[in-house]
Coordinates of C-alpha atoms and ligand atoms in Angstrom, one line a residue:
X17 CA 7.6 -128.7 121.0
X18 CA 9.5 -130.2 118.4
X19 CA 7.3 -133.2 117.4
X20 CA 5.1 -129.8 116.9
X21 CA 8.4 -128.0 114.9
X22 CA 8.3 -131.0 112.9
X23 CA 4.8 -131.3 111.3
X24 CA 5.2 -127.8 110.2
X25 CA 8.4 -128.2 108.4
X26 CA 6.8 -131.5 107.0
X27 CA 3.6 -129.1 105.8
X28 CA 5.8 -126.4 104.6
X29 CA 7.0 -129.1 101.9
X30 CA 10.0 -128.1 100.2
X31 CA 10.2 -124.5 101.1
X32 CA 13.7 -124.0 102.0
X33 CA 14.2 -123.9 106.0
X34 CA 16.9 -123.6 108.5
X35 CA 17.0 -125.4 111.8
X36 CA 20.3 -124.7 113.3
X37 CA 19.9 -123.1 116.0
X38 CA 23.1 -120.5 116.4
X39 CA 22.3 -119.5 112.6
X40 CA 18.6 -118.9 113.6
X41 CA 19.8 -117.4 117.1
X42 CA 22.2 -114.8 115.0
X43 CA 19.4 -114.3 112.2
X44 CA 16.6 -113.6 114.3
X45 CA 18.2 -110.5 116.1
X46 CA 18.5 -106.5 114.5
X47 CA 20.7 -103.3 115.7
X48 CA 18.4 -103.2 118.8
X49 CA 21.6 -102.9 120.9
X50 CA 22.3 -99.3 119.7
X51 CA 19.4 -98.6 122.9
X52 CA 20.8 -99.9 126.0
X53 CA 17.2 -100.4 127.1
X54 CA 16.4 -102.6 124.6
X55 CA 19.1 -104.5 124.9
X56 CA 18.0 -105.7 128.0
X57 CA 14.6 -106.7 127.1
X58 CA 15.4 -108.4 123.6
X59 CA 18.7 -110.0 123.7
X60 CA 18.2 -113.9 123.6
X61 CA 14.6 -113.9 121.9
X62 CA 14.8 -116.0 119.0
X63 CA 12.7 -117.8 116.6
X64 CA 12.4 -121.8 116.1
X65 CA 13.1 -121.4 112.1
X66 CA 14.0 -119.7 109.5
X67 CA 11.9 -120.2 106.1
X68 CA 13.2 -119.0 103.0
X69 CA 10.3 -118.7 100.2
X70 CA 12.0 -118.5 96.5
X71 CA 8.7 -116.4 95.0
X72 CA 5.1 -115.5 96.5
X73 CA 4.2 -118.9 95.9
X74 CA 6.2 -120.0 98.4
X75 CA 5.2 -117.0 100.6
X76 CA 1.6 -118.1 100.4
X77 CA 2.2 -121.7 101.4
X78 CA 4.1 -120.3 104.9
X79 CA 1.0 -118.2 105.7
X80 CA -1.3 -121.2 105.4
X81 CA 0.7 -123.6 107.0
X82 CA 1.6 -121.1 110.1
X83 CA -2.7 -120.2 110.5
X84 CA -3.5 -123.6 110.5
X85 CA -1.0 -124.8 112.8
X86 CA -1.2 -121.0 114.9
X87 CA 2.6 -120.1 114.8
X88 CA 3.7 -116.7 114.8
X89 CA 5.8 -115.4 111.8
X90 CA 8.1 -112.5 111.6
X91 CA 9.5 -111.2 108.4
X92 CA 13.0 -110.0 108.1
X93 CA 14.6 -108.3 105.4
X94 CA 18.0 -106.7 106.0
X95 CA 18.2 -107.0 109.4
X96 CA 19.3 -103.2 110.4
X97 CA 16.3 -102.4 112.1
X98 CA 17.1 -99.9 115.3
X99 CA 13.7 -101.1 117.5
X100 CA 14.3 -104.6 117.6
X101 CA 11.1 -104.5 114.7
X102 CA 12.7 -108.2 113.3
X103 CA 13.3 -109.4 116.4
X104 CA 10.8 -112.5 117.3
X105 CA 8.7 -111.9 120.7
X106 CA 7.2 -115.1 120.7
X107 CA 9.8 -118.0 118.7
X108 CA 7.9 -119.3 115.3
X109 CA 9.2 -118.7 111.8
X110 CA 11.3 -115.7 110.6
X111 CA 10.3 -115.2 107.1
X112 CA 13.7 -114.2 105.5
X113 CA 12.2 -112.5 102.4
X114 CA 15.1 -111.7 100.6
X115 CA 15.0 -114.4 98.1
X116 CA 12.1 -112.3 96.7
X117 CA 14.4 -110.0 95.2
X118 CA 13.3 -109.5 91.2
X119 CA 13.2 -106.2 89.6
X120 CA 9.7 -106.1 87.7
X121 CA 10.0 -103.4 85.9
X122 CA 11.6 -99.9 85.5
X123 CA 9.7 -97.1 83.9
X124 CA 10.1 -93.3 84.0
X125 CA 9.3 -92.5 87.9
X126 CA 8.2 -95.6 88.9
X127 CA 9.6 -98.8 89.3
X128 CA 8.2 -102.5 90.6
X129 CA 10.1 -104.5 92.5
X130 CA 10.1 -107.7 94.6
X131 CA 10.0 -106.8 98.7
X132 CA 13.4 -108.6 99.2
X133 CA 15.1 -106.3 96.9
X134 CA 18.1 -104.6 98.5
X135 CA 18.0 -100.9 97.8
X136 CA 21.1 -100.3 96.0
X137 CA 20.5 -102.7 93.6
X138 CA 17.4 -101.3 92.6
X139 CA 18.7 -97.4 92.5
X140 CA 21.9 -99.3 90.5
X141 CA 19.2 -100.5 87.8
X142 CA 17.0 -97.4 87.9
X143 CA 20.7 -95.4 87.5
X144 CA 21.5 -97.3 84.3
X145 CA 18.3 -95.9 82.9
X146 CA 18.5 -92.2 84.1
X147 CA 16.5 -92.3 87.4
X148 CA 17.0 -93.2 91.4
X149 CA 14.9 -94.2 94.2
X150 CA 13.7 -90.7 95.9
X151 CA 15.2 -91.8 99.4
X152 CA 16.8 -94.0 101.4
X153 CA 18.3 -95.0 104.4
X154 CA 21.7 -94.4 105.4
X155 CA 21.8 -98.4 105.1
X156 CA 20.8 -98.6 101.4
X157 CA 23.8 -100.9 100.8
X158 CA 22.6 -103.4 103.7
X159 CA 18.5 -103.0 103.8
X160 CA 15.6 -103.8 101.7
X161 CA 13.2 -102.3 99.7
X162 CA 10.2 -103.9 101.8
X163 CA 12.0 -103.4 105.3
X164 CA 12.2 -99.6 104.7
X165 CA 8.3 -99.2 103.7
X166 CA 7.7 -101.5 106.7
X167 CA 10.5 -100.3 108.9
X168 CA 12.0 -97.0 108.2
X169 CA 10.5 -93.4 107.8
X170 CA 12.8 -91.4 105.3
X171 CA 16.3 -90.2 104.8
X172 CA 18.9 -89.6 102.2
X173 CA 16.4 -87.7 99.4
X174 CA 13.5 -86.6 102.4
X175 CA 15.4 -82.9 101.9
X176 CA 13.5 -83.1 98.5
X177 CA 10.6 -85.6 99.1
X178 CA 9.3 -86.0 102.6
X179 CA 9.2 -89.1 104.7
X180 CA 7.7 -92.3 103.4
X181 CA 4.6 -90.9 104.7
X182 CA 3.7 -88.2 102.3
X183 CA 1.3 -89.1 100.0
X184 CA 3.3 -90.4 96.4
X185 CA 5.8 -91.7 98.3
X186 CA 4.8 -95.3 98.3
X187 CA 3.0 -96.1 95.0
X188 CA 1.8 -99.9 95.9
X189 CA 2.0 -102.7 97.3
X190 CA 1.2 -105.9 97.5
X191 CA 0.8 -107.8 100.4
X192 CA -0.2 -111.7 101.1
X193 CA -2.5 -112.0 104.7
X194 CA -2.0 -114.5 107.2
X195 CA -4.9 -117.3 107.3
X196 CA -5.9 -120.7 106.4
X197 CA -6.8 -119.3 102.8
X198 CA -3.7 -116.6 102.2
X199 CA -5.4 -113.8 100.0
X200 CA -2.9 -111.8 97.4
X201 CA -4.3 -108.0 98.4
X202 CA -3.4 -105.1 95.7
X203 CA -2.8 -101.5 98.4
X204 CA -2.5 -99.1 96.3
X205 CA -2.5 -95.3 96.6
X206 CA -3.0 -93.8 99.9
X207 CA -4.1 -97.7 101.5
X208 CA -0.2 -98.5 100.8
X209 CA 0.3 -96.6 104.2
X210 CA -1.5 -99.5 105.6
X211 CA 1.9 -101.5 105.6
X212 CA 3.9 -98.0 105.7
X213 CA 6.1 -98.4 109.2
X214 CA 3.8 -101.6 110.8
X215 CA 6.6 -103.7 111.9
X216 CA 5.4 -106.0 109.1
X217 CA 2.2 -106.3 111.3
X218 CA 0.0 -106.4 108.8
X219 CA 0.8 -108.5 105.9
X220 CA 3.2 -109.9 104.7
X221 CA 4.6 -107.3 102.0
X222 CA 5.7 -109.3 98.3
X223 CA 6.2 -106.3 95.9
X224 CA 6.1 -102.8 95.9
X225 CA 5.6 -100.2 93.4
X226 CA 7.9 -96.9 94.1
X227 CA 8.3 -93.8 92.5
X228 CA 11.7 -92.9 91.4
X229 CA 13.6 -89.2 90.9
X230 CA 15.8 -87.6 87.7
X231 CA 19.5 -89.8 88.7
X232 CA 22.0 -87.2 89.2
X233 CA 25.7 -87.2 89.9
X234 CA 26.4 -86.4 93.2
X235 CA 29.1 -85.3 94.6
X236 CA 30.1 -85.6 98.2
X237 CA 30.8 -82.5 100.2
X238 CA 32.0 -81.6 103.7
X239 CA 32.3 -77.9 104.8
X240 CA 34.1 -77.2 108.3
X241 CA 33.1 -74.5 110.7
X242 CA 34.1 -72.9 113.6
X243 CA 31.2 -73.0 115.4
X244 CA 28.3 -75.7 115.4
X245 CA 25.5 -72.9 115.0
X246 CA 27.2 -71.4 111.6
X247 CA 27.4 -75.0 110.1
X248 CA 23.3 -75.0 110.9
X249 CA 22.4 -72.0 110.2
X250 CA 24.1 -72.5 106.3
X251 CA 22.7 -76.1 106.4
X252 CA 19.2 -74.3 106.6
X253 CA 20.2 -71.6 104.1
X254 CA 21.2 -74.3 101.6
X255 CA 17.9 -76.7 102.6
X256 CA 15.5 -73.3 101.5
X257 CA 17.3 -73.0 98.4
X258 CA 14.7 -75.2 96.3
X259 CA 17.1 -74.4 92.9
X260 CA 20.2 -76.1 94.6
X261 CA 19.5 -79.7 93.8
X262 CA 21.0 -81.7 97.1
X263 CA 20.3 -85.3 98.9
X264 CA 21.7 -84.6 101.8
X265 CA 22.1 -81.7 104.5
X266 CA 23.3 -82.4 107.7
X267 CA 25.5 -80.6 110.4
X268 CA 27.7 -82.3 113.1
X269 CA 28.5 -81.0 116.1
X270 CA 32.1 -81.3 117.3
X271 CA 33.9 -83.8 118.4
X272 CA 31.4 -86.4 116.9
X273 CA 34.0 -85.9 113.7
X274 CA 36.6 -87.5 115.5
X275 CA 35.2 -90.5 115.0
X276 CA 34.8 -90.8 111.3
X277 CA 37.3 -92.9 111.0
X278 CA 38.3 -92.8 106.9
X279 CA 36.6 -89.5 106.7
X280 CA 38.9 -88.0 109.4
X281 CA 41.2 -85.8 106.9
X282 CA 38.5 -84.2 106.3
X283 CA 37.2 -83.4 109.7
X284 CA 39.9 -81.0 110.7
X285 CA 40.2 -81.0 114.5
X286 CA 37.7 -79.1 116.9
X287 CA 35.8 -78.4 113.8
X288 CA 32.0 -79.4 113.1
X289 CA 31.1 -79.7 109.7
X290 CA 28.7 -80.1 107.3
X291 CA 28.0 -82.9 105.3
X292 CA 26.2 -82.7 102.0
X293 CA 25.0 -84.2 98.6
X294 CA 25.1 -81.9 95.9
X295 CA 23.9 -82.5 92.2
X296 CA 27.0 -81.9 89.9
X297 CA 25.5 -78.8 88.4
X298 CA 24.4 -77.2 91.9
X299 CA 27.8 -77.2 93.1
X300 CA 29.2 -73.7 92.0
X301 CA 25.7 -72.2 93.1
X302 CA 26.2 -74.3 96.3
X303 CA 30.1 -72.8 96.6
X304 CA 28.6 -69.3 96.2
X305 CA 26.0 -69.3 98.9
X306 CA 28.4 -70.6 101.2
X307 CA 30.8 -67.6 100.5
X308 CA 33.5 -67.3 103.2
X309 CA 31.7 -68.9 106.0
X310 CA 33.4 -72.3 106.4
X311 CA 36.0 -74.4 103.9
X312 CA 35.6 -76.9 101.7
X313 CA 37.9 -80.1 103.1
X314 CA 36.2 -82.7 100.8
X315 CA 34.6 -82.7 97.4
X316 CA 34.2 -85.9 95.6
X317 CA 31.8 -88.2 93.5
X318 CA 30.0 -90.0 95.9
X319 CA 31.7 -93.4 95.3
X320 CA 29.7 -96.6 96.4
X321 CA 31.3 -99.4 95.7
X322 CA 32.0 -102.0 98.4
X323 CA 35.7 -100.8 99.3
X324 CA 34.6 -97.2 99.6
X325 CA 32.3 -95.6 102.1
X326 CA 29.9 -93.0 101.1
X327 CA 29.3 -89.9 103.0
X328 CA 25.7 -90.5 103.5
X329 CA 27.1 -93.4 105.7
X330 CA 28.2 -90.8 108.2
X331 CA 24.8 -89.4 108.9
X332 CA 21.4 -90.3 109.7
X333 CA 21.8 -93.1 111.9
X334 CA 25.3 -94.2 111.0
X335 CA 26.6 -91.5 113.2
X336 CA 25.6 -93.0 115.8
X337 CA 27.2 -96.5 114.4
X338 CA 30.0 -94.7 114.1
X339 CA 30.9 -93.6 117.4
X340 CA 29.5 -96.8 118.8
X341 CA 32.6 -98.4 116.9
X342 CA 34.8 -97.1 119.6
X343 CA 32.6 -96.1 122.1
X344 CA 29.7 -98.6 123.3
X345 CA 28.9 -96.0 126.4
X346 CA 26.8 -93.8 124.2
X347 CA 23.2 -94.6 122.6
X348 CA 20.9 -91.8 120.3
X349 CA 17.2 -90.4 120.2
X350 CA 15.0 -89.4 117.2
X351 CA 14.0 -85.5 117.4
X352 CA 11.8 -83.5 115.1
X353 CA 12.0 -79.5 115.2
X354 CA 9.4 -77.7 114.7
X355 CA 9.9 -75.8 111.4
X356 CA 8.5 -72.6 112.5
X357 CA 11.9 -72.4 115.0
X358 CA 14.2 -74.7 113.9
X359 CA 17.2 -72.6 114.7
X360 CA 16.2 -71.4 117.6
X361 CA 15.1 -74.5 119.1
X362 CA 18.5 -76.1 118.0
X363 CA 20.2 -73.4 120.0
X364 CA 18.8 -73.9 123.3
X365 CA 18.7 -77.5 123.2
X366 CA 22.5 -77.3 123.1
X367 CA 22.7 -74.6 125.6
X368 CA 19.8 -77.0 127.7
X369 CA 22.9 -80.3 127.1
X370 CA 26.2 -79.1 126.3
X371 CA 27.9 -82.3 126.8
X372 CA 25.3 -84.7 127.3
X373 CA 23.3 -84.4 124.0
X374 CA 26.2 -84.4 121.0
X375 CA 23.8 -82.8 118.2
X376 CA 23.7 -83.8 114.3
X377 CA 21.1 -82.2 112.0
X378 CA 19.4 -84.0 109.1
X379 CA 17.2 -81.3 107.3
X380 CA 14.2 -82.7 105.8
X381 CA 10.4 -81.5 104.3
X382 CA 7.9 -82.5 106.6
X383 CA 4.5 -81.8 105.1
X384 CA 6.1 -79.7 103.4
X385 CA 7.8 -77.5 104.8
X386 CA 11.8 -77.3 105.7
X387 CA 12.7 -78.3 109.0
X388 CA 15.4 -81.1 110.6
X389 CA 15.1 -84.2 112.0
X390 CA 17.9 -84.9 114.9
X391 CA 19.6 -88.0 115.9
X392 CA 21.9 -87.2 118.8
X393 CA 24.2 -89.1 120.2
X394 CA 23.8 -89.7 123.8
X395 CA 26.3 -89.7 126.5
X396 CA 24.0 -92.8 128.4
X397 CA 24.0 -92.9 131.8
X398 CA 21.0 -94.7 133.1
X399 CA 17.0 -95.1 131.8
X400 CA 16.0 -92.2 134.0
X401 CA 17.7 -89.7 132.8
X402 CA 17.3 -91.0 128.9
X403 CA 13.4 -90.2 129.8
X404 CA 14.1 -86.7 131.4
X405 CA 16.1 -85.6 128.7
X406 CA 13.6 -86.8 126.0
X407 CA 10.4 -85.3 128.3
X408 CA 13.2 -82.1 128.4
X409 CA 12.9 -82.0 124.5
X410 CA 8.9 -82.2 124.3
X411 CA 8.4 -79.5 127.1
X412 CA 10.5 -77.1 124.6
X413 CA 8.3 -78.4 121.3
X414 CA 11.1 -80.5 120.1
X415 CA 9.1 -84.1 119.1
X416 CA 10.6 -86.9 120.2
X417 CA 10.0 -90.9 118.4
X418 CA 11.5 -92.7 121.0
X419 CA 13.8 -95.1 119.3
X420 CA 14.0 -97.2 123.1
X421 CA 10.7 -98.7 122.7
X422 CA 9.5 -102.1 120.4
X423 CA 5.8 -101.2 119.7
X424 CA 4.9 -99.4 116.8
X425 CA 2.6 -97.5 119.1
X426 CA 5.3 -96.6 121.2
X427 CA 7.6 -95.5 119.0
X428 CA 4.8 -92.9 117.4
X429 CA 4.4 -89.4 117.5
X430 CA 0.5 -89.8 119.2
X431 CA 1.4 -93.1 120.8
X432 CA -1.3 -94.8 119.3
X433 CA -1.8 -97.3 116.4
X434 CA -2.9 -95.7 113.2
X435 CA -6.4 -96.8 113.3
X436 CA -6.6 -98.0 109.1
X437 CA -3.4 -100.0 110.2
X438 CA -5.3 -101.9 113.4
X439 CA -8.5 -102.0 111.3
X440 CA -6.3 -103.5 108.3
X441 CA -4.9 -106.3 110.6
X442 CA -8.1 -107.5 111.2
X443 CA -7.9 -108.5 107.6
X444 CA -4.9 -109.5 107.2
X445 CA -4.1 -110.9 110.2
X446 CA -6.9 -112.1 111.7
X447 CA -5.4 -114.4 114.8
X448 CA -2.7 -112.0 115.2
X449 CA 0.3 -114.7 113.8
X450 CA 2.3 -111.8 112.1
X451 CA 5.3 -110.2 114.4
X452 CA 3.4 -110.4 117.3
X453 CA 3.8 -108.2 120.8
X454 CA 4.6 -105.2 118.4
X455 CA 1.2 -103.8 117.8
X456 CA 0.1 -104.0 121.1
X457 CA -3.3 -102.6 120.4
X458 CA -4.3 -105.2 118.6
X459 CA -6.7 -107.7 120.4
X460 CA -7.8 -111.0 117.9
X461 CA -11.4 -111.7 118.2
X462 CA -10.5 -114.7 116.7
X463 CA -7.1 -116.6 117.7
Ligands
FAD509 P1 14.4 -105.2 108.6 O1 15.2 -104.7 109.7 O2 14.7 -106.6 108.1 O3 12.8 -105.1 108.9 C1 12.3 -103.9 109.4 C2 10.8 -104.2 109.8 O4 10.1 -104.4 108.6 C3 10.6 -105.4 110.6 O5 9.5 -105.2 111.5 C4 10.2 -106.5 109.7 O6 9.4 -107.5 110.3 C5 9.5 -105.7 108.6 N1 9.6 -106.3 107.3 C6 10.7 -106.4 106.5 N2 10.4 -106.9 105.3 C7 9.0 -107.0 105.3 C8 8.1 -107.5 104.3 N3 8.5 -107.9 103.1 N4 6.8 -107.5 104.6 C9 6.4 -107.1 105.9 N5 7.2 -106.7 106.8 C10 8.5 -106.6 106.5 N6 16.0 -95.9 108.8 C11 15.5 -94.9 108.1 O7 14.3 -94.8 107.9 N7 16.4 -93.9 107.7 C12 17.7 -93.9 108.0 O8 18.4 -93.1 107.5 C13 18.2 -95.0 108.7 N8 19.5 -95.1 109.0 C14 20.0 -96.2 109.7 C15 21.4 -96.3 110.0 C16 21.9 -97.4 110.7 C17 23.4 -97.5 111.0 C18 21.0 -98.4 111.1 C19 21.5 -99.6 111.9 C20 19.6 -98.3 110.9 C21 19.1 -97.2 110.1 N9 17.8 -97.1 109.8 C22 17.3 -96.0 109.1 C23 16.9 -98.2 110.1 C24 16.8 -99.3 109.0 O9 18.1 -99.6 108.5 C25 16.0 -99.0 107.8 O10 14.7 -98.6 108.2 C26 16.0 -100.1 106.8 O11 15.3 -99.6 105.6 C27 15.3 -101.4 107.2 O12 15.4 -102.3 106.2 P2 15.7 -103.8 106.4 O13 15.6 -104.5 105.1 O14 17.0 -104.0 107.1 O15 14.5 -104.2 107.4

């Protein structure tokens, strides 16, 4: 096997690679342990290599060499995928693509950007020129541009914009295909959703094209409540009020507060809050809405450099991080409500878990319309009852994305590969090299 390692490194030329095998080990693995279940079936998989391409040049050469010799590649970008989506099934070469990091070009709404970017250096560049990226993840300051269009579905900015999904969302992008002859393919429009949340399954992504929002300043707020249901019911209030300009809208139950660590004066005890972004000059029509319903423990400019932690760090999936720092007995699902009941269906799932199921809201659009996606923390006690409570949830019309499975068809709402994405990896990925094991629909006619 390595006589075999070595003709491809000789073939790969002088394309940086690293052989050592605890930095490849460490490298090759993502936040896959936040799912207990997961954690079982993916610790120890690892890669053989780690190639580091400089510029799509480089990129292009790894694709050739891995079809000719048949080794699988896997692409990693920031590593902070929750489904184990970077984590090698089957050894071969992780592609660490950050060194593809330029930043094209920034125009009004749009900019162009290499797939390695990390996404707070782009919004820090769009910023000094008046605009932002529309959304993020909660790990802007860790992830990449090209891992969230491959590996993430929305977040910080989907109260305004939608998931990644929604058509505008993802402008273009530009992949490179796996085979003897690499081919430099231009998606762009609505065939950019052929790369859109694929694992990297089909292609391997070099640049993208985003659209960007006005830059405002935002300010930081957290509003405690009495009761849980209050801090949703003015979460929703706030998410329909299309002339208060806001990022983020999320209520936390109690006690998840108590662990928020450096946010903790502000998460008075027995309290849940809510957590928000507010545009500067929303805040006093914010204040007003609010009225006498809750108070006002923190109010500040949301502050991002690296000894600081920004609230949006509290929410989406970092709540879950964050309890995880002190508790490791707890894991987290991925919920959507339907937006025709969203309150009501938040009610009874916390009368259906009162303890079990700790509840944080993240209010979103979703085709449009207002609703919240959910990503409780989980009081784990074994695999069984993970599936009740998730079957539990879909019974009562709360959709579930199972964040305990590695397959992107798994981890879908219809449990099924979107068909342009298996009919696009046929192109692109013709003996089924790229991140293999995670499209498990896909059957090469050609290997
Ligand atoms: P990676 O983990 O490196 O990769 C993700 C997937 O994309 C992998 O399958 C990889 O093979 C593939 N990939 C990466 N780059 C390329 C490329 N250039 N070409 C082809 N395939 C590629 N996600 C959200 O959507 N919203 C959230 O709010 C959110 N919050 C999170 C909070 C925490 C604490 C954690 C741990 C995760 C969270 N995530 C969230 C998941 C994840 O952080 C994001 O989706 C992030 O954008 C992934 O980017 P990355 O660069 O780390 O990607």
């Amino acid at each position: 096997a390595s006589d075999a390692l070595d003709r491809l490194i000789a073939d790969l030329g002088d394309v940086p690679v690293v052989t050592e095998e605890k930095v490849v080990r460490r490298r090759s693995r993502d936040f896959f342990w936040y799912s207990p279940i997961l954690n079982a079936q993916l610790d120890g998989k690892s890669a053989d290599l780690i190639a580091l391409p400089r510029d799509e040049r480089d990129v292009i050469r790894i694709a050739s060499v891995c079809a000719r010799h048949r080794v699988p590649i896997t692409v990693r970008g920031g590593g902070t995928g929750n489904y184990g989506q970077a984590v090698p099934l089957q050894g071969g070469v992780l592609l660490d693509i950050s060194g593809l990091e330029n930043i094209e070009w920034i125009r009004p709404g749009a900019t162009r950007v290499g797939a390695g970017a990390k996404m707070h250096i782009i919004d820090a560049a769009a910023q000094a020129q008046g605009w932002e990226l529309r959304m993020h993840p909660s790990t802007k300051r860790m992830a990449t541009i090209g891992g969230f269009v491959a590996g993430g579905s929305g977040g910080i900015g989907s109260i305004a914009y939608g998931g990644l999904r929604e058509p505008g969302n993802i402008l273009a992008a530009r992949v490179v295909t796996v085979e003897e002859e690499p081919r430099v393919i231009e998606l762009r429009g609505d065939a950019a959703q052929k790369v859109n949340r694929a694992y990297g399954t089909t292609g391997i992504i070099t640049a993208l094209e985003m659209p960007l929002a006005p830059a405002w300043k935002w300010i930081d707020v957290v509003v405690a409540f009495d009761d849980f249901m209050e801090a949703a019911r003015f979460g929703y209030e706030a998410a329909l009020a299309d002339g208060i300009v806001k990022k983020v809208l999320s209520p936390i139950t109690w006690p998840l507060p108590s662990y928020f660590g450096a946010l903790k004066p502000s998460c008075p005890e027995g309290k849940s809050v809510l957590m928000a972004m507010i545009a500067e000059p929303s805040l006093d029509s914010f204040k007003s809405l609010l009225g006498g319903r809750g108070t006002i423990t923190l109010e500040t400019p949301t502050d991002e450099s690296p000894s600081r932690v920004p609230l949006y760090e509290y929410c989406w999936n970092h709540t879950t991080l964050q309890v995880l720092k002190s508790d490791r007995s707890v894991t987290y699902l991925q919920c959507l409500y339907p937006h025709d009941r969203v309150l009501e269906k938040v009610a009874e799932m916390r009368e259906l878990f009162p303890d079990e199921v700790l509840q944080h809201l993240e209010f979103i659009r979703f085709g449009g319309r207002v609703t919240c996606s959910s990503l409780p923390v989980i009081r784990y006690t074994n695999a069984d009852r993970l599936n009740e409570i998730m079957r539990l949830h879909e019974e009562r019309g709360v959709f579930i994305a199972n964040p305990h499975v590695y397959t992107v068809e798994d981890g879908s709402r219809y449990k099924r590969a979107d068909a342009d994405q298996l009919g696009f990896k046929h192109e692109a990925d013709p003996h089924g090299l790229l991140n293999p094991g995670k499209m498990r629909s896909f059957v090469s006619a050609r290997r």
